Short mmCIF file of C-alpha atoms (C1' of nucleotides) in Angstrom, two decimals:
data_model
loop_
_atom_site.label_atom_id
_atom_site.label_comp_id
_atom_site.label_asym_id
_atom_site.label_seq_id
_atom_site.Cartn_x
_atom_site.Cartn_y
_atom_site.Cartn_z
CA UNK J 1 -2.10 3.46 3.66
CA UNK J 2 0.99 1.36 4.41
CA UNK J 3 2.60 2.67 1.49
CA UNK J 4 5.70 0.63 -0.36
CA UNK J 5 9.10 1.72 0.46
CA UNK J 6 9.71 0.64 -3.39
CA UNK J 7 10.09 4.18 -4.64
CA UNK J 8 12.64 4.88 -2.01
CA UNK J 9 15.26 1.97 -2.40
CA UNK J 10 14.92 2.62 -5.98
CA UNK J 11 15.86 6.40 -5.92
CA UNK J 12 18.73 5.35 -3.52
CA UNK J 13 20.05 2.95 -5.38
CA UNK J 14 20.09 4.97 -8.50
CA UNK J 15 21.42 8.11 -6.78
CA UNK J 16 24.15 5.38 -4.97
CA UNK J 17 25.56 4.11 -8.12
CA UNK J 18 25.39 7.69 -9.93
CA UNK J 19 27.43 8.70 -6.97
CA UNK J 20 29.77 5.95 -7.64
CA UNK J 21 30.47 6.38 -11.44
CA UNK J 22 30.91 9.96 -10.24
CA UNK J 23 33.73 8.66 -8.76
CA UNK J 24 35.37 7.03 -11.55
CA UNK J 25 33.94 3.59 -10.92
CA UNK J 26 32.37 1.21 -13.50
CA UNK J 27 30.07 -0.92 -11.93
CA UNK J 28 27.96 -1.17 -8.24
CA UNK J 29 27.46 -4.56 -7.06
CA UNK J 30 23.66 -5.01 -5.70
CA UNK J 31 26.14 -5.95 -2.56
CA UNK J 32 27.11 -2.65 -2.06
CA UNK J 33 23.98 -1.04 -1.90
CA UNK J 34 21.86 -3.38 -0.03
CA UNK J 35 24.56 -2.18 2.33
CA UNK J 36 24.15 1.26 2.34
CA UNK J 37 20.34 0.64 2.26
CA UNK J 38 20.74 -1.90 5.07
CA UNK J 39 18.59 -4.34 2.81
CA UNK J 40 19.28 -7.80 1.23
CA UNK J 41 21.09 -7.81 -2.08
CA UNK J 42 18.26 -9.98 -4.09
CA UNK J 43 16.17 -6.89 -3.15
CA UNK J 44 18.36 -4.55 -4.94
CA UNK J 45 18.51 -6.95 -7.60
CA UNK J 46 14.84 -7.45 -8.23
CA UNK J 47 14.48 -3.62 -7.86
CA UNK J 48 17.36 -3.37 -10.60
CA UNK J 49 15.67 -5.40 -12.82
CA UNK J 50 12.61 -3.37 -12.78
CA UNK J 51 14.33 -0.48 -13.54
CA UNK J 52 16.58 -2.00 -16.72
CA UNK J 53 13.66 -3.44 -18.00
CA UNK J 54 12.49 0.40 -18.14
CA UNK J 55 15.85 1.42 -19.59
CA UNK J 56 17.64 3.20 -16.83
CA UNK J 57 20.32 0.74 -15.92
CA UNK J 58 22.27 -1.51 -17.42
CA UNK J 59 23.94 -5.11 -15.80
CA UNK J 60 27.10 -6.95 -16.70
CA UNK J 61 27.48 -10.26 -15.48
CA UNK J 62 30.69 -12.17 -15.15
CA UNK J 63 33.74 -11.16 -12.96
CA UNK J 64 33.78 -7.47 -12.67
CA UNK J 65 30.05 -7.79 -13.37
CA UNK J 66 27.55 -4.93 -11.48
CA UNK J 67 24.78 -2.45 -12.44
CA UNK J 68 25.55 1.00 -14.16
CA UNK J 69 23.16 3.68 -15.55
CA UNK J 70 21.86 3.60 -18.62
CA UNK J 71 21.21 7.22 -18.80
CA UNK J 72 22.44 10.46 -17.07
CA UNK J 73 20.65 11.00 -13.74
CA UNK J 74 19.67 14.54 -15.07
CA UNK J 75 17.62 12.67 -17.41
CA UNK J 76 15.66 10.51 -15.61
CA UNK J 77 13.20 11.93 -13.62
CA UNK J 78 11.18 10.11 -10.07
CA UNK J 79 8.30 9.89 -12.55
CA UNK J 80 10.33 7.29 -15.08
CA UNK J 81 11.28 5.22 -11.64
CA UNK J 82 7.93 5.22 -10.32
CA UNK J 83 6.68 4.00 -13.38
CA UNK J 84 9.35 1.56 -13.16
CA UNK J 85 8.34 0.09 -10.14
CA UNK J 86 5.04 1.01 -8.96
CA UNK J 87 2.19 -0.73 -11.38
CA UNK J 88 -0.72 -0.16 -8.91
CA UNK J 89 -2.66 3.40 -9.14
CA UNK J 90 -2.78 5.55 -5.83
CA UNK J 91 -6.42 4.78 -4.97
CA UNK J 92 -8.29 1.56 -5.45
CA UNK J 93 -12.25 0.51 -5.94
CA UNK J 94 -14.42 -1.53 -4.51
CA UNK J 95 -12.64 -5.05 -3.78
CA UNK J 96 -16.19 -6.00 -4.58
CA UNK J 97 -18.62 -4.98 -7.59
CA UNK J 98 -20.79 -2.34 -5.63
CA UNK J 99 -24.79 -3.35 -6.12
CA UNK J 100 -25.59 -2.21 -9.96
CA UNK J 101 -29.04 -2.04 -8.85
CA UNK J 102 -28.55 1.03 -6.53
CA UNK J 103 -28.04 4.48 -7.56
CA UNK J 104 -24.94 4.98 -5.81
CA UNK J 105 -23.44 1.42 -6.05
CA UNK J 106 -24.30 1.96 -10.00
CA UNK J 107 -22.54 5.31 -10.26
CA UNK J 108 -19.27 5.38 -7.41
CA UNK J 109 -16.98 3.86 -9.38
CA UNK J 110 -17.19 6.32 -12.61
CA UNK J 111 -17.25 9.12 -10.02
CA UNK J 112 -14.44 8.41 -7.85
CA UNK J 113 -12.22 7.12 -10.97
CA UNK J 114 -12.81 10.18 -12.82
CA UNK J 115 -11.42 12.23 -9.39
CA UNK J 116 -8.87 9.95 -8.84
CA UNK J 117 -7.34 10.22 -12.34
CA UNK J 118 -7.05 13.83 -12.00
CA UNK J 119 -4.85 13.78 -8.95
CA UNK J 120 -2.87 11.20 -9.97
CA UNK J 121 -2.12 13.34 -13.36
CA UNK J 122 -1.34 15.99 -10.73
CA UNK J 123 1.26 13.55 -8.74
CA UNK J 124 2.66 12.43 -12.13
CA UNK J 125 3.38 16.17 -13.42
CA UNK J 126 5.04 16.67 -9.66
CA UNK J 127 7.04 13.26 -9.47
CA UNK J 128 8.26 14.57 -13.37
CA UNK J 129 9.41 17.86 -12.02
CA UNK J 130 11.86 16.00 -10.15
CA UNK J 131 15.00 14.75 -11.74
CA UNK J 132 17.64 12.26 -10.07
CA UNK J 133 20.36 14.26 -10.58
CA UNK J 134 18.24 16.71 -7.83
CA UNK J 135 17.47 14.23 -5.51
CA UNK J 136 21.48 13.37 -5.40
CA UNK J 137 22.39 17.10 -4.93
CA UNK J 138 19.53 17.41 -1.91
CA UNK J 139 21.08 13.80 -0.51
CA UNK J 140 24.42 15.75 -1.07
CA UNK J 141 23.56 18.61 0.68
CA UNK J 142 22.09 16.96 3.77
CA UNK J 143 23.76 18.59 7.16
CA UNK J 144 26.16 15.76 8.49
CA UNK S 1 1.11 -0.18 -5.02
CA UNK S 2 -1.80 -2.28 -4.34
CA UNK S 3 -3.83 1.31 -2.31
CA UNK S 4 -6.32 0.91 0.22
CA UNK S 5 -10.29 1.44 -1.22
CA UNK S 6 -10.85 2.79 2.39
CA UNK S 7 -11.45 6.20 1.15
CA UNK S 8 -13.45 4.93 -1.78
CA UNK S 9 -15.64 3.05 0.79
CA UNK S 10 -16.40 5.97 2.73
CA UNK S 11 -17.34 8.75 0.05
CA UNK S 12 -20.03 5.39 -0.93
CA UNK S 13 -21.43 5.26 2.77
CA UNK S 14 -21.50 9.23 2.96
CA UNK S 15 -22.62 9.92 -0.84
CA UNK S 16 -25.47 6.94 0.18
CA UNK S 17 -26.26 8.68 3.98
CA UNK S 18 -26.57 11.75 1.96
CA UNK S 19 -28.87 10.71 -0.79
CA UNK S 20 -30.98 8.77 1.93
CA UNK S 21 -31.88 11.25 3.82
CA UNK S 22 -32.80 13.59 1.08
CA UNK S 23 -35.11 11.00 0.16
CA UNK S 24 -36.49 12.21 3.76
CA UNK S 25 -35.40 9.21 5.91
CA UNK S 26 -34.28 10.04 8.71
CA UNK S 27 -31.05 7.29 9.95
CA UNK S 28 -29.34 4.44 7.67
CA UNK S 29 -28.20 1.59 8.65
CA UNK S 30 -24.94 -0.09 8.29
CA UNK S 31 -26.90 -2.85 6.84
CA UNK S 32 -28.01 -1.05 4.36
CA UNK S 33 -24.95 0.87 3.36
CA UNK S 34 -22.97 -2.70 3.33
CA UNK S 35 -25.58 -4.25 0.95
CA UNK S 36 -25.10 -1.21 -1.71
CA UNK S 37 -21.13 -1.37 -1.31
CA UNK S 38 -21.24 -5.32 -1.37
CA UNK S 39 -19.54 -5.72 1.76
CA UNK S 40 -19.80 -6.50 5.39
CA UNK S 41 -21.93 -4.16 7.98
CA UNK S 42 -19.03 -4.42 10.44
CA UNK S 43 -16.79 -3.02 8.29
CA UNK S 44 -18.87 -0.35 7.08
CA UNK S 45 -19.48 0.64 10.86
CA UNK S 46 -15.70 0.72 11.87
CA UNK S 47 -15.65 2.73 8.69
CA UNK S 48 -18.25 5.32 9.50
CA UNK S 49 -16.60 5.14 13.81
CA UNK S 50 -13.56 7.07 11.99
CA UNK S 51 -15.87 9.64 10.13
CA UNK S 52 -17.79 10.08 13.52
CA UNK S 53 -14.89 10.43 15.54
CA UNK S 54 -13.51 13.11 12.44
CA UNK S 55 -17.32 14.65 13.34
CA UNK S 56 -18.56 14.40 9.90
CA UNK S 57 -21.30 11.80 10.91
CA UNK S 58 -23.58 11.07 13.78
CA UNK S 59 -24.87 7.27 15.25
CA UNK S 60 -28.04 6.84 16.95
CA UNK S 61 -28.47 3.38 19.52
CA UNK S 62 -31.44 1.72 20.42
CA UNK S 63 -34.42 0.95 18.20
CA UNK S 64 -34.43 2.89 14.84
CA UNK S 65 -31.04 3.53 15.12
CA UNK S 66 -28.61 4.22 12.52
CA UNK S 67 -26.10 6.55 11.14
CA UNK S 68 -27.07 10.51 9.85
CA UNK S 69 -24.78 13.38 8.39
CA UNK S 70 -23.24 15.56 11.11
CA UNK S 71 -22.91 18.29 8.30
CA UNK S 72 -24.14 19.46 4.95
CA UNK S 73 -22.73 17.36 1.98
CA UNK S 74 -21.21 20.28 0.75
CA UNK S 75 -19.45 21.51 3.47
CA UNK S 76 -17.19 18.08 3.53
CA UNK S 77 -14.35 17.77 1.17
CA UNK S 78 -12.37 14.24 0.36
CA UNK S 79 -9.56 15.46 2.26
CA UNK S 80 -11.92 15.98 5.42
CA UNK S 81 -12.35 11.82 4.36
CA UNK S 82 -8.98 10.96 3.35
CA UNK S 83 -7.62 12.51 7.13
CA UNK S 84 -10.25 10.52 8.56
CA UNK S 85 -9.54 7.25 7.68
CA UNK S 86 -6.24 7.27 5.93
CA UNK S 87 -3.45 7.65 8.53
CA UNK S 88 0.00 6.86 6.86
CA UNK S 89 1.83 8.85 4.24
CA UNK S 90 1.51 8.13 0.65
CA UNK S 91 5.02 7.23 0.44
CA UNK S 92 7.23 5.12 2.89
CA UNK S 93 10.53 5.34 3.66
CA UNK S 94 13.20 2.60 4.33
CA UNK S 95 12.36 0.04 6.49
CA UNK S 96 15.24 -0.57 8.26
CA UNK S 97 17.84 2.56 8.56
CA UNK S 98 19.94 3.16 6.53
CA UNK S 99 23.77 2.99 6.26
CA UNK S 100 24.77 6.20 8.40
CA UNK S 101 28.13 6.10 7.83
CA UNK S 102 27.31 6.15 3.56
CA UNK S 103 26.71 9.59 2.39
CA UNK S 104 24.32 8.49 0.45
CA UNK S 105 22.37 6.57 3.57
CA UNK S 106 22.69 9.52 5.67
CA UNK S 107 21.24 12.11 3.16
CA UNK S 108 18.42 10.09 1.19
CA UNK S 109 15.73 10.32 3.77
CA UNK S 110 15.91 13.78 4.61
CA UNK S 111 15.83 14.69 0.27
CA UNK S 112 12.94 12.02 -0.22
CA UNK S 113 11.00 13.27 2.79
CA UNK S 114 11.06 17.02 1.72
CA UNK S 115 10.29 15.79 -2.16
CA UNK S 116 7.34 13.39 -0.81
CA UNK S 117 5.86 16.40 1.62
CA UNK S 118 5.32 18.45 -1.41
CA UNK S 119 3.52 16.07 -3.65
CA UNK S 120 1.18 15.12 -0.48
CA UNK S 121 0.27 18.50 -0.20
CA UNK S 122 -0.68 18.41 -3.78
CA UNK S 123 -2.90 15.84 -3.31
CA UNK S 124 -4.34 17.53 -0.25
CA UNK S 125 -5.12 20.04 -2.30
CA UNK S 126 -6.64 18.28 -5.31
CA UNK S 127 -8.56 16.35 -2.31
CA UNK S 128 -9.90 19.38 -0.78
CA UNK S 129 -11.41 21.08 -3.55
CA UNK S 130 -14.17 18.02 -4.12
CA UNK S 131 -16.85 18.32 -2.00
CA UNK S 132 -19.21 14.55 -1.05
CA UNK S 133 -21.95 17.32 -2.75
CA UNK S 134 -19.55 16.99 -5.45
CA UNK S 135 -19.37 13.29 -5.46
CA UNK S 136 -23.12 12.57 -5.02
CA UNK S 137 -23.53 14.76 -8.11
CA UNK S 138 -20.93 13.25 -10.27
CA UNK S 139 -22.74 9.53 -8.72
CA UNK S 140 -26.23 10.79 -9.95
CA UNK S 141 -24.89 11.62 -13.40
CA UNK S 142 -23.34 8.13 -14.60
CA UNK S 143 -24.97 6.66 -17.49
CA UNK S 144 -27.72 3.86 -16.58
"C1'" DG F 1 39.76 -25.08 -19.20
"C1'" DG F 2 38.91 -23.95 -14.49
"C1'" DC F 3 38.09 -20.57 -10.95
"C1'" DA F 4 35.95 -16.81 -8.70
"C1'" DG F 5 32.69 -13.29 -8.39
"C1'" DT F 6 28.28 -11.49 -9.60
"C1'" DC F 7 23.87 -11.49 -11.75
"C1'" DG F 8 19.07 -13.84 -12.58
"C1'" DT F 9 15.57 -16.03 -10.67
"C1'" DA F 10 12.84 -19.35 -8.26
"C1'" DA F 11 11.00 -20.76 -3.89
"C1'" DC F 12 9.49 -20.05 0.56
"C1'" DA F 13 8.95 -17.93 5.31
"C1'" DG F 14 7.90 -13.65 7.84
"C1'" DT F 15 5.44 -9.28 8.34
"C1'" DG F 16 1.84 -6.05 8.41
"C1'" DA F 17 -2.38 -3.91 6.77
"C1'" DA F 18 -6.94 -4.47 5.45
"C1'" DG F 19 -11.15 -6.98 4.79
"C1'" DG F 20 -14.37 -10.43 6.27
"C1'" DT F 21 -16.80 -12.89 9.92
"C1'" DT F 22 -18.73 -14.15 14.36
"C1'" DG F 23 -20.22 -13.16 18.80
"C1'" DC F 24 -22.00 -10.48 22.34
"C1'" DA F 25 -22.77 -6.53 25.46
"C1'" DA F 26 -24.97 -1.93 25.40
"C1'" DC F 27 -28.53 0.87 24.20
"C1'" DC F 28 -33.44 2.47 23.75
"C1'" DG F 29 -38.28 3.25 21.57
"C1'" DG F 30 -42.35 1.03 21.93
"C1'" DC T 1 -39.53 -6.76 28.53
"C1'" DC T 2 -38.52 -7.08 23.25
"C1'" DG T 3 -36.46 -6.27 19.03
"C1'" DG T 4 -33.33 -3.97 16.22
"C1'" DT T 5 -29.06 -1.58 15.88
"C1'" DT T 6 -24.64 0.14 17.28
"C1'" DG T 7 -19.92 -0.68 19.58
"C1'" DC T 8 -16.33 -3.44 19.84
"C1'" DA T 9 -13.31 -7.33 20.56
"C1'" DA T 10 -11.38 -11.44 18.63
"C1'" DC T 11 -9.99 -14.16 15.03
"C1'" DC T 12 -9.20 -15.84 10.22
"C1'" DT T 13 -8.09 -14.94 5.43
"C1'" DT T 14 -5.97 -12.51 1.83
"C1'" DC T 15 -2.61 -9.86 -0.26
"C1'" DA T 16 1.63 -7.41 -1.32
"C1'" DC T 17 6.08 -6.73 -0.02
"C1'" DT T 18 10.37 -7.89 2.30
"C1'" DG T 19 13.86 -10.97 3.67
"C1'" DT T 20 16.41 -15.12 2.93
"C1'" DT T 21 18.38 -19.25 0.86
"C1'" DA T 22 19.73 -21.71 -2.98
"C1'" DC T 23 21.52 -22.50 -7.32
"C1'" DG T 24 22.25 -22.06 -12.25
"C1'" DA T 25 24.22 -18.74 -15.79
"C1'" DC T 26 27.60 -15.86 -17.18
"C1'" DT T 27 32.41 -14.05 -18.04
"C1'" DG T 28 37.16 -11.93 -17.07
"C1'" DC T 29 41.26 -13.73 -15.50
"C1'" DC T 30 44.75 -17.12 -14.50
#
DNA sequence: GGCAGTCGTAACAGTGAAGGTTGCAACCGG
DNA sequence: CCGGTTGCAACCTTCACTGTTACGACTGCC
């Protein structure tokens, strides 16, 4: 499927600057974590910007400007960031209408849509289960 | 996320295969399957190549050739599908890797990858408990 | 007020997967 | 031998995402 990475840099960066408030720090410049995601900083930044306009970071600009959460990381779950920054569903239809005038052209779409709603309520409920705050303590945890 | 309709296509060529022959028939054609999913014979045939080579259909050559179920509709699942012609994870990781030296580089992939493993085995799951049977049913049953 | 550092965002090239298309060899029943 | 279909390679197009450059906007500090 060639999935997106998108879901990835955007937990990192998240559990990055958490890490760094942690630490008694303000702000994290995009700078600093396109680092430690070995990435280019306007890719954090248009990441970032997904993810304020769903009200989980914040940005200052200015000197001493940089991102910061909006919320505790044991709030927000994987669920709110994929929202965030994944607008596509998991499955897709036809590129093309199907023929309406055959029986199955006529009925796939209802049938697989109805399917493919239920798992992606299922990946929802497991993404939800799932709270930042976890994913830093597994990152955390990982053998050096 | 933008997903591939790969899987889509193929429960259409195996839900039409399926209905075809139960109208007594003995083969379909890629031709025929391609004008019901509004798309191209070729691509229905490199389609169906994956399902053959997963053994879930069978091509005949030569003159009234064509493409026939290797098994019962019912005894196929979406997932037997979905591992047939969807080879990638659902959910990528970094492109590039990350900033070893960064705590938060060196423990990220390890904490998404075990978080991402569960959820596809979810889906697997969900996938495995619909049969094509299943589908063709559901197909037969939309509104006209 | 000017400077320096960072965000915000537009614009464009590069990449990779998938779909669409064409062409042709291989196959085989009649 | 013929006609219809598969098998498959080659290529183009499309699309989303990433990577990169550029530059204006903003603001604390001097």
């Amino acid at each position: 499927m060639s999935a997106n990475s998108r879901l990835t840099i955007a937990a990192h960066a998240l559990a990055w600057i958490g890490l760094y408030q942690g630490q008694g720090h303000e702000v994290a410049t995009s700078e600093q974590i396109a680092t430690s995601a070995n990435t280019n900083p306007v890719v954090i930044r248009r990441l970032l910007g997904e993810l304020r306009r769903a009200g989980l970071v914040e940005s200052r600009r200015g000197v001493g400007a940089g991102w910061s959460l909006a919320r505790e990381l044991e709030s927000m779950t994987l669920l709110d960031v994929y929202e965030a920054v994944e607008p596509g569903p998991l499955f897709a239809m036809h590129r093309t209408t199907p023929d309406q005038g055959c029986v199955v052209g006529h009925g796939i779409q209802p049938a697989m849509q109805s399917i493919y709603e239920g798992i992606e309520d299922t990946v929802r409920h497991e993404l939800a289960r799932v709270t930042l705050e976890n994913v830093l303590r597994d990152v955390l945890a990982a053998p050096r």
